[in-house]
Amino acid sequence: MKLHKIVILFILVSGIGSATFAQDEPTAQPKERTREDALKEGEAKSKAFDDKMEEGRKQHVKRQDKATQKRMKKNLRRAEKHSWGKEVPWYKRWFKKKKF
């Protein structure tokens, strides 16, 4: 009698366990985005952002007087010549003081 109860309990537990953890299959397959679609979308956003930034920069320069525009151009040329696009060397990054 005891073995009979154990077998019935085992059958119930094994049947319930598999149904409990089963997952339903999705009804609709999502549209797969290709790499090309993502690149086109990213390029369009990037182009729009760059255009907006350039327009804002031109308006900023236009609002300045002649002497300020000349000084801004001079400083831009100096920055491009000396450090434009250069990174700080690794040894300076390691040993610089932390600003907290």
Short mmCIF file of N, CA and C in Angstrom, two decimals, residues 4-51:
data_model
loop_
_atom_site.label_atom_id
_atom_site.label_comp_id
_atom_site.label_asym_id
_atom_site.label_seq_id
_atom_site.Cartn_x
_atom_site.Cartn_y
_atom_site.Cartn_z
N HIS A 4 2.37 1.83 -3.38
CA HIS A 4 1.32 2.31 -4.28
C HIS A 4 1.19 3.83 -4.17
N LYS A 5 1.21 4.38 -2.95
CA LYS A 5 1.10 5.83 -2.75
C LYS A 5 2.33 6.55 -3.30
N ILE A 6 3.48 5.98 -3.12
CA ILE A 6 4.71 6.60 -3.61
C ILE A 6 4.71 6.66 -5.14
N VAL A 7 4.27 5.60 -5.80
CA VAL A 7 4.23 5.58 -7.26
C VAL A 7 3.24 6.61 -7.78
N ILE A 8 2.09 6.71 -7.19
CA ILE A 8 1.08 7.70 -7.62
C ILE A 8 1.60 9.12 -7.40
N LEU A 9 2.23 9.35 -6.25
CA LEU A 9 2.80 10.67 -5.96
C LEU A 9 3.90 11.01 -6.97
N PHE A 10 4.74 10.06 -7.30
CA PHE A 10 5.81 10.28 -8.27
C PHE A 10 5.25 10.64 -9.64
N ILE A 11 4.21 9.94 -10.08
CA ILE A 11 3.60 10.20 -11.38
C ILE A 11 2.98 11.60 -11.41
N LEU A 12 2.30 11.99 -10.34
CA LEU A 12 1.69 13.32 -10.29
C LEU A 12 2.75 14.43 -10.31
N VAL A 13 3.79 14.24 -9.52
CA VAL A 13 4.83 15.27 -9.44
C VAL A 13 5.57 15.39 -10.77
N SER A 14 5.88 14.29 -11.41
CA SER A 14 6.60 14.35 -12.68
C SER A 14 5.72 14.96 -13.77
N GLY A 15 4.44 14.70 -13.77
CA GLY A 15 3.54 15.27 -14.77
C GLY A 15 3.31 16.74 -14.57
N ILE A 16 3.17 17.17 -13.33
CA ILE A 16 2.93 18.59 -13.03
C ILE A 16 4.19 19.40 -13.30
N GLY A 17 5.34 18.85 -12.98
CA GLY A 17 6.60 19.58 -13.15
C GLY A 17 6.87 19.95 -14.59
N SER A 18 6.62 19.05 -15.51
CA SER A 18 6.92 19.35 -16.92
C SER A 18 5.94 20.38 -17.47
N ALA A 19 4.70 20.35 -17.06
CA ALA A 19 3.72 21.30 -17.56
C ALA A 19 3.94 22.69 -16.94
N THR A 20 4.46 22.73 -15.75
CA THR A 20 4.66 24.00 -15.06
C THR A 20 5.78 24.81 -15.70
N PHE A 21 6.84 24.16 -16.11
CA PHE A 21 8.00 24.88 -16.62
C PHE A 21 8.00 25.03 -18.14
N ALA A 22 6.98 24.57 -18.80
CA ALA A 22 6.92 24.70 -20.25
C ALA A 22 6.64 26.15 -20.62
N GLN A 23 7.19 26.58 -21.74
CA GLN A 23 6.99 27.94 -22.20
C GLN A 23 6.14 27.92 -23.46
N ASP A 24 5.27 28.91 -23.57
CA ASP A 24 4.46 29.03 -24.77
C ASP A 24 5.33 29.57 -25.90
N GLU A 25 5.03 29.15 -27.10
CA GLU A 25 5.75 29.67 -28.25
C GLU A 25 5.16 31.02 -28.63
N PRO A 26 5.97 31.94 -29.08
CA PRO A 26 5.45 33.25 -29.45
C PRO A 26 4.50 33.11 -30.65
N THR A 27 3.44 33.90 -30.63
CA THR A 27 2.45 33.80 -31.69
C THR A 27 2.92 34.49 -32.96
N ALA A 28 3.52 35.66 -32.83
CA ALA A 28 3.97 36.40 -34.00
C ALA A 28 5.49 36.54 -33.95
N GLN A 29 6.13 36.27 -35.04
CA GLN A 29 7.57 36.42 -35.11
C GLN A 29 7.90 37.90 -35.30
N PRO A 30 8.78 38.46 -34.46
CA PRO A 30 9.15 39.86 -34.66
C PRO A 30 9.98 40.01 -35.93
N LYS A 31 9.85 41.17 -36.56
CA LYS A 31 10.58 41.42 -37.79
C LYS A 31 12.07 41.56 -37.45
N GLU A 32 12.87 40.83 -38.16
CA GLU A 32 14.30 40.88 -37.91
C GLU A 32 14.90 42.11 -38.59
N ARG A 33 15.67 42.84 -37.81
CA ARG A 33 16.36 43.99 -38.37
C ARG A 33 17.70 43.55 -38.90
N THR A 34 18.00 43.95 -40.08
CA THR A 34 19.29 43.61 -40.64
C THR A 34 20.31 44.66 -40.22
N ARG A 35 21.54 44.31 -40.39
CA ARG A 35 22.63 45.22 -40.02
C ARG A 35 22.56 46.48 -40.88
N GLU A 36 22.21 46.31 -42.14
CA GLU A 36 22.14 47.44 -43.04
C GLU A 36 21.05 48.43 -42.62
N ASP A 37 19.90 47.90 -42.18
CA ASP A 37 18.83 48.78 -41.71
C ASP A 37 19.28 49.59 -40.50
N ALA A 38 19.96 48.93 -39.58
CA ALA A 38 20.44 49.62 -38.38
C ALA A 38 21.46 50.69 -38.74
N LEU A 39 22.35 50.38 -39.67
CA LEU A 39 23.36 51.36 -40.08
C LEU A 39 22.72 52.57 -40.76
N LYS A 40 21.73 52.32 -41.62
CA LYS A 40 21.06 53.43 -42.30
C LYS A 40 20.36 54.34 -41.30
N GLU A 41 19.69 53.73 -40.33
CA GLU A 41 18.99 54.51 -39.31
C GLU A 41 19.98 55.31 -38.47
N GLY A 42 21.08 54.67 -38.09
CA GLY A 42 22.09 55.36 -37.29
C GLY A 42 22.74 56.50 -38.06
N GLU A 43 23.01 56.28 -39.35
CA GLU A 43 23.62 57.33 -40.16
C GLU A 43 22.68 58.51 -40.32
N ALA A 44 21.40 58.24 -40.48
CA ALA A 44 20.43 59.32 -40.63
C ALA A 44 20.36 60.15 -39.35
N LYS A 45 20.33 59.49 -38.20
CA LYS A 45 20.30 60.22 -36.93
C LYS A 45 21.58 61.00 -36.73
N SER A 46 22.71 60.39 -37.06
CA SER A 46 24.00 61.05 -36.89
C SER A 46 24.11 62.27 -37.79
N LYS A 47 23.66 62.14 -39.03
CA LYS A 47 23.71 63.25 -39.97
C LYS A 47 22.83 64.41 -39.49
N ALA A 48 21.64 64.10 -39.01
CA ALA A 48 20.75 65.15 -38.52
C ALA A 48 21.36 65.85 -37.30
N PHE A 49 21.96 65.07 -36.41
CA PHE A 49 22.57 65.64 -35.22
C PHE A 49 23.75 66.53 -35.60
N ASP A 50 24.59 66.07 -36.53
CA ASP A 50 25.75 66.85 -36.96
C ASP A 50 25.31 68.15 -37.62
N ASP A 51 24.27 68.10 -38.43
CA ASP A 51 23.77 69.31 -39.08
C ASP A 51 23.26 70.31 -38.05
#
